mmCIF file of C-alpha atoms in Angstrom:
data_model
loop_
_atom_site.group_PDB
_atom_site.id
_atom_site.type_symbol
_atom_site.label_atom_id
_atom_site.label_comp_id
_atom_site.label_asym_id
_atom_site.label_seq_id
_atom_site.Cartn_x
_atom_site.Cartn_y
_atom_site.Cartn_z
ATOM 1 C CA ASP A 18 7.186 11.184 4.530
ATOM 2 C CA ILE A 19 6.021 7.609 5.215
ATOM 3 C CA GLN A 20 4.214 5.944 2.298
ATOM 4 C CA MET A 21 1.558 3.338 3.031
ATOM 5 C CA THR A 22 1.045 0.501 0.554
ATOM 6 C CA GLN A 23 -2.408 -1.007 0.918
ATOM 7 C CA SER A 24 -3.602 -4.166 -0.824
ATOM 8 C CA PRO A 25 -5.661 -5.320 -2.525
ATOM 9 C CA SER A 26 -7.251 -2.253 -4.117
ATOM 10 C CA THR A 27 -10.529 -4.118 -4.544
ATOM 11 C CA LEU A 28 -11.874 -7.425 -3.381
ATOM 12 C CA SER A 29 -15.091 -9.286 -3.933
ATOM 13 C CA ALA A 30 -16.242 -11.877 -1.426
ATOM 14 C CA SER A 31 -19.363 -13.676 -0.306
ATOM 15 C CA VAL A 32 -21.316 -13.187 2.875
ATOM 16 C CA GLY A 33 -19.662 -15.248 5.588
ATOM 17 C CA ASP A 34 -16.203 -15.183 3.997
ATOM 18 C CA ARG A 35 -13.085 -14.237 5.919
ATOM 19 C CA VAL A 36 -11.523 -11.123 4.389
ATOM 20 C CA THR A 37 -8.028 -9.729 4.909
ATOM 21 C CA ILE A 38 -6.634 -6.329 3.953
ATOM 22 C CA THR A 39 -2.959 -5.443 4.357
ATOM 23 C CA CYS A 40 -1.017 -2.219 4.809
ATOM 24 C CA ARG A 41 2.745 -2.105 4.550
ATOM 25 C CA THR A 42 5.334 0.589 5.048
ATOM 26 C CA ARG A 43 9.080 0.632 4.471
ATOM 27 C CA LEU A 44 9.815 2.300 7.801
ATOM 28 C CA SER A 45 8.632 0.978 11.132
ATOM 29 C CA ILE A 46 5.656 2.792 12.622
ATOM 30 C CA SER A 47 5.564 0.592 15.708
ATOM 31 C CA GLY A 48 1.830 0.083 16.376
ATOM 32 C CA TRP A 49 0.609 3.549 15.367
ATOM 33 C CA LEU A 50 -1.841 2.448 12.727
ATOM 34 C CA ALA A 51 -5.586 2.885 12.440
ATOM 35 C CA TRP A 52 -8.232 1.390 10.163
ATOM 36 C CA TYR A 53 -11.238 3.288 8.836
ATOM 37 C CA GLN A 54 -14.403 2.270 7.018
ATOM 38 C CA GLN A 55 -15.939 4.686 4.534
ATOM 39 C CA LYS A 56 -19.283 4.305 2.819
ATOM 40 C CA PRO A 57 -20.239 6.387 -0.244
ATOM 41 C CA GLY A 58 -20.983 10.004 0.580
ATOM 42 C CA LYS A 59 -20.022 9.573 4.233
ATOM 43 C CA ALA A 60 -17.084 10.498 6.411
ATOM 44 C CA PRO A 61 -14.680 7.737 7.416
ATOM 45 C CA LYS A 62 -15.464 5.838 10.599
ATOM 46 C CA LEU A 63 -12.706 4.722 12.958
ATOM 47 C CA LEU A 64 -12.740 0.949 13.417
ATOM 48 C CA ILE A 65 -9.382 0.127 14.985
ATOM 49 C CA SER A 66 -6.591 2.192 16.523
ATOM 50 C CA LYS A 67 -3.112 1.282 17.729
ATOM 51 C CA ALA A 68 -3.121 -1.559 15.199
ATOM 52 C CA SER A 69 -5.425 -3.820 17.197
ATOM 53 C CA VAL A 70 -7.672 -1.823 19.554
ATOM 54 C CA LEU A 71 -11.292 -2.161 18.507
ATOM 55 C CA GLU A 72 -13.290 1.031 18.912
ATOM 56 C CA SER A 73 -16.389 0.972 21.053
ATOM 57 C CA GLY A 74 -19.459 -0.185 19.134
ATOM 58 C CA VAL A 75 -17.512 -1.794 16.292
ATOM 59 C CA PRO A 76 -18.592 -5.403 15.656
ATOM 60 C CA SER A 77 -16.203 -8.030 16.949
ATOM 61 C CA ARG A 78 -15.904 -9.596 13.477
ATOM 62 C CA PHE A 79 -13.416 -6.787 12.772
ATOM 63 C CA SER A 80 -9.891 -7.257 14.080
ATOM 64 C CA GLY A 81 -6.492 -5.742 13.490
ATOM 65 C CA SER A 82 -3.000 -7.082 13.898
ATOM 66 C CA GLY A 83 0.591 -6.298 13.105
ATOM 67 C CA SER A 84 3.395 -4.026 14.170
ATOM 68 C CA GLY A 85 6.439 -2.415 12.670
ATOM 69 C CA THR A 86 5.936 -2.442 8.910
ATOM 70 C CA GLU A 87 3.070 -4.836 8.189
ATOM 71 C CA PHE A 88 -0.513 -4.617 9.374
ATOM 72 C CA THR A 89 -3.711 -6.512 8.696
ATOM 73 C CA LEU A 90 -7.411 -5.803 8.985
ATOM 74 C CA THR A 91 -9.523 -8.946 9.111
ATOM 75 C CA ILE A 92 -13.256 -9.318 8.814
ATOM 76 C CA SER A 93 -13.927 -12.792 10.171
ATOM 77 C CA SER A 94 -17.356 -13.268 8.604
ATOM 78 C CA LEU A 95 -18.255 -10.734 5.941
ATOM 79 C CA GLN A 96 -21.699 -9.164 6.249
ATOM 80 C CA PRO A 97 -23.699 -7.157 3.692
ATOM 81 C CA ASP A 98 -23.241 -3.994 5.779
ATOM 82 C CA ASP A 99 -19.463 -4.335 5.415
ATOM 83 C CA SER A 100 -19.587 -3.246 1.776
ATOM 84 C CA ALA A 101 -17.387 -0.141 1.893
ATOM 85 C CA THR A 102 -13.913 1.200 1.247
ATOM 86 C CA TYR A 103 -11.353 0.632 3.983
ATOM 87 C CA TYR A 104 -8.309 2.831 4.646
ATOM 88 C CA CYS A 105 -5.307 2.483 6.885
ATOM 89 C CA LEU A 106 -3.720 5.537 8.490
ATOM 90 C CA GLN A 107 -0.263 5.741 10.012
ATOM 91 C CA TYR A 108 0.095 8.365 12.719
ATOM 92 C CA ASN A 109 3.569 7.603 13.945
ATOM 93 C CA SER A 110 5.587 10.180 12.066
ATOM 94 C CA TYR A 111 5.644 13.961 12.045
ATOM 95 C CA SER A 112 3.152 13.810 9.177
ATOM 96 C CA ASN A 113 0.374 11.258 8.941
ATOM 97 C CA SER A 114 -0.440 9.304 5.778
ATOM 98 C CA PHE A 115 -3.278 7.134 4.488
ATOM 99 C CA GLY A 116 -3.204 3.994 2.397
ATOM 100 C CA GLN A 117 -4.795 4.034 -1.060
ATOM 101 C CA GLY A 118 -7.904 2.207 0.099
ATOM 102 C CA THR A 119 -9.500 -1.194 -0.441
ATOM 103 C CA LYS A 120 -12.983 -1.409 -1.874
ATOM 104 C CA VAL A 121 -14.843 -4.422 -0.490
ATOM 105 C CA GLU A 122 -17.731 -5.691 -2.563
ATOM 106 C CA ILE A 123 -20.231 -8.393 -1.710
ATOM 107 C CA LYS A 124 -20.691 -11.103 -4.359
ATOM 108 C CA GLN B 23 -20.947 14.793 22.336
ATOM 109 C CA ILE B 24 -18.141 15.908 20.051
ATOM 110 C CA THR B 25 -19.169 17.293 16.683
ATOM 111 C CA LEU B 26 -17.301 19.089 13.906
ATOM 112 C CA LYS B 27 -18.724 20.902 10.906
ATOM 113 C CA GLU B 28 -16.854 22.209 7.892
ATOM 114 C CA SER B 29 -17.896 25.329 6.029
ATOM 115 C CA GLY B 30 -16.581 27.410 3.169
ATOM 116 C CA PRO B 31 -17.031 28.099 -0.524
ATOM 117 C CA THR B 32 -18.240 25.331 -2.794
ATOM 118 C CA LEU B 33 -16.560 26.867 -5.841
ATOM 119 C CA VAL B 34 -13.236 28.645 -6.183
ATOM 120 C CA LYS B 35 -11.378 29.814 -9.264
ATOM 121 C CA PRO B 36 -7.901 28.625 -10.220
ATOM 122 C CA THR B 37 -5.099 30.587 -8.483
ATOM 123 C CA GLN B 38 -7.465 31.746 -5.731
ATOM 124 C CA THR B 39 -6.951 31.024 -2.043
ATOM 125 C CA LEU B 40 -9.360 28.632 -0.342
ATOM 126 C CA THR B 41 -10.397 29.310 3.251
ATOM 127 C CA LEU B 42 -12.275 26.598 5.142
ATOM 128 C CA THR B 43 -13.623 26.742 8.679
ATOM 129 C CA CYS B 44 -14.188 23.832 11.040
ATOM 130 C CA THR B 45 -16.592 24.701 13.855
ATOM 131 C CA VAL B 46 -16.363 22.312 16.775
ATOM 132 C CA SER B 47 -18.566 21.568 19.750
ATOM 133 C CA GLY B 48 -18.382 19.241 22.710
ATOM 134 C CA PHE B 49 -14.765 20.133 23.464
ATOM 135 C CA SER B 50 -12.523 23.152 23.777
ATOM 136 C CA LEU B 51 -9.640 23.835 21.414
ATOM 137 C CA SER B 52 -7.627 25.062 24.405
ATOM 138 C CA THR B 53 -7.961 21.876 26.451
ATOM 139 C CA SER B 54 -4.648 20.136 26.939
ATOM 140 C CA GLY B 55 -4.325 17.069 24.730
ATOM 141 C CA VAL B 56 -6.802 18.127 22.068
ATOM 142 C CA GLY B 57 -6.160 18.520 18.353
ATOM 143 C CA VAL B 58 -7.939 18.981 15.032
ATOM 144 C CA GLY B 59 -6.764 17.874 11.634
ATOM 145 C CA TRP B 60 -7.770 18.424 8.012
ATOM 146 C CA ILE B 61 -8.028 15.675 5.406
ATOM 147 C CA ARG B 62 -9.169 15.876 1.797
ATOM 148 C CA GLN B 63 -10.528 13.373 -0.722
ATOM 149 C CA PRO B 64 -10.764 14.022 -4.462
ATOM 150 C CA PRO B 65 -13.842 12.463 -6.078
ATOM 151 C CA GLY B 66 -13.399 8.690 -6.316
ATOM 152 C CA LYS B 67 -9.908 8.827 -4.828
ATOM 153 C CA ALA B 68 -8.148 8.145 -1.553
ATOM 154 C CA LEU B 69 -7.981 10.211 1.599
ATOM 155 C CA GLU B 70 -5.067 12.618 1.896
ATOM 156 C CA TRP B 71 -3.841 14.025 5.210
ATOM 157 C CA LEU B 72 -3.234 17.787 5.085
ATOM 158 C CA ALA B 73 -2.528 19.406 8.455
ATOM 159 C CA LEU B 74 -2.920 19.284 12.247
ATOM 160 C CA ILE B 75 -3.174 21.872 14.980
ATOM 161 C CA TYR B 76 -2.767 21.161 18.673
ATOM 162 C CA TRP B 77 -4.244 22.777 21.754
ATOM 163 C CA ASP B 78 -0.944 24.575 22.353
ATOM 164 C CA ASP B 79 -0.971 25.982 18.788
ATOM 165 C CA ASP B 80 1.704 23.596 17.524
ATOM 166 C CA LYS B 81 1.109 22.799 13.855
ATOM 167 C CA ARG B 82 2.091 20.128 11.357
ATOM 168 C CA TYR B 83 1.692 20.012 7.596
ATOM 169 C CA SER B 84 1.849 17.531 4.765
ATOM 170 C CA PRO B 85 5.377 17.889 3.333
ATOM 171 C CA SER B 86 4.070 17.879 -0.229
ATOM 172 C CA LEU B 87 1.612 20.747 0.416
ATOM 173 C CA GLU B 88 3.286 22.667 3.226
ATOM 174 C CA SER B 89 4.127 25.697 1.083
ATOM 175 C CA ARG B 90 0.434 26.175 0.236
ATOM 176 C CA LEU B 91 -1.219 25.441 3.587
ATOM 177 C CA ALA B 92 -1.817 27.372 6.767
ATOM 178 C CA ILE B 93 -3.802 26.161 9.767
ATOM 179 C CA SER B 94 -4.927 28.284 12.685
ATOM 180 C CA LYS B 95 -7.507 28.292 15.449
ATOM 181 C CA ASP B 96 -9.759 30.763 17.210
ATOM 182 C CA THR B 97 -10.492 29.267 20.583
ATOM 183 C CA SER B 98 -13.108 31.855 21.470
ATOM 184 C CA LYS B 99 -15.117 30.947 18.378
ATOM 185 C CA ASN B 100 -14.426 27.179 18.623
ATOM 186 C CA GLN B 101 -13.083 27.277 15.082
ATOM 187 C CA VAL B 102 -10.134 25.871 13.182
ATOM 188 C CA VAL B 103 -9.305 27.515 9.860
ATOM 189 C CA LEU B 104 -7.396 26.015 6.935
ATOM 190 C CA THR B 105 -6.181 28.103 4.038
ATOM 191 C CA MET B 106 -4.799 26.668 0.813
ATOM 192 C CA THR B 107 -3.243 29.030 -1.715
ATOM 193 C CA ASN B 108 -2.969 28.865 -5.484
ATOM 194 C CA MET B 109 -5.881 26.485 -5.985
ATOM 195 C CA ASP B 110 -5.917 24.287 -9.085
ATOM 196 C CA PRO B 111 -8.611 22.042 -10.586
ATOM 197 C CA VAL B 112 -6.707 19.005 -9.252
ATOM 198 C CA ASP B 113 -7.442 20.325 -5.753
ATOM 199 C CA THR B 114 -11.150 19.644 -6.264
ATOM 200 C CA ALA B 115 -12.093 17.482 -3.289
ATOM 201 C CA THR B 116 -14.218 16.932 -0.233
ATOM 202 C CA PHE B 117 -12.451 18.442 2.751
ATOM 203 C CA TYR B 118 -12.925 16.951 6.210
ATOM 204 C CA CYS B 119 -11.876 18.131 9.640
ATOM 205 C CA ALA B 120 -11.427 15.605 12.439
ATOM 206 C CA HIS B 121 -10.780 15.497 16.179
ATOM 207 C CA PHE B 122 -7.944 13.647 17.832
ATOM 208 C CA LEU B 123 -6.394 13.385 21.259
ATOM 209 C CA VAL B 124 -2.840 13.347 22.503
ATOM 210 C CA THR B 125 -2.180 10.861 25.285
ATOM 211 C CA GLY B 126 1.179 10.954 26.928
ATOM 212 C CA ASP B 127 3.400 12.298 24.195
ATOM 213 C CA ARG B 128 1.672 10.471 21.336
ATOM 214 C CA ASP B 129 -1.089 11.477 18.971
ATOM 215 C CA GLU B 130 -4.100 9.233 18.777
ATOM 216 C CA ALA B 131 -5.995 8.504 15.569
ATOM 217 C CA PHE B 132 -8.722 10.793 14.275
ATOM 218 C CA ASP B 133 -11.782 9.583 16.134
ATOM 219 C CA VAL B 134 -14.588 11.987 15.236
ATOM 220 C CA TRP B 135 -14.982 13.483 11.784
ATOM 221 C CA GLY B 136 -17.079 16.239 10.311
ATOM 222 C CA GLN B 137 -19.457 15.512 7.456
ATOM 223 C CA GLY B 138 -17.125 17.082 4.907
ATOM 224 C CA THR B 139 -17.512 19.949 2.476
ATOM 225 C CA MET B 140 -17.059 19.648 -1.289
ATOM 226 C CA VAL B 141 -14.919 22.254 -2.996
ATOM 227 C CA THR B 142 -14.731 22.518 -6.771
ATOM 228 C CA VAL B 143 -11.946 24.446 -8.461
ATOM 229 C CA SER B 144 -13.037 25.745 -11.839
ATOM 230 C CA SER B 145 -13.008 28.930 -13.860
#
């Protein structure tokens, strides 16, 4: 069972800031990692798959990078609508697993 | 347009078995390369992956919950069913089902999710 370590657990930033969230795993998952955005009371929304592939309709300020054991989600210029909790998901192994989430707050 | 909708009891008693149904539309559960998964989220906590079922009826389970879970599908009804035995108050959560594809020999990420259904475990 692959454990995902996501950091930070919370972050507070201003509109226009560059924001970075990291997911790490002890075992390589190649590029089989996705990022989701979840707003209160809503289902998660897929932002990025295969570590860096932006889903259709997702703003270009979101980007993903990494491979193997370390992955990053970057928001290049934080917007008020980006206030949410973000989760990584590894789908490389027999069983999938999510990170613990990062709550992004706007200052 | 692909949609999924979860249904089931909102309240179950400790030790009871929970049965949830995911009704899908916009795709067939028998189409090669299609799959549906279940994920849960306790109030205020992180997402937890539970189980997957593939178009060919292959199944996968979370190792930590495998002994309590069973996933199945009824293609004629466009439904995927998840059962979880021996429910406990710590199992209180919103349960989601989600669609994914298999391309080549690799699963893709969950791309379309249902709205979720909240289940409370209490006597």
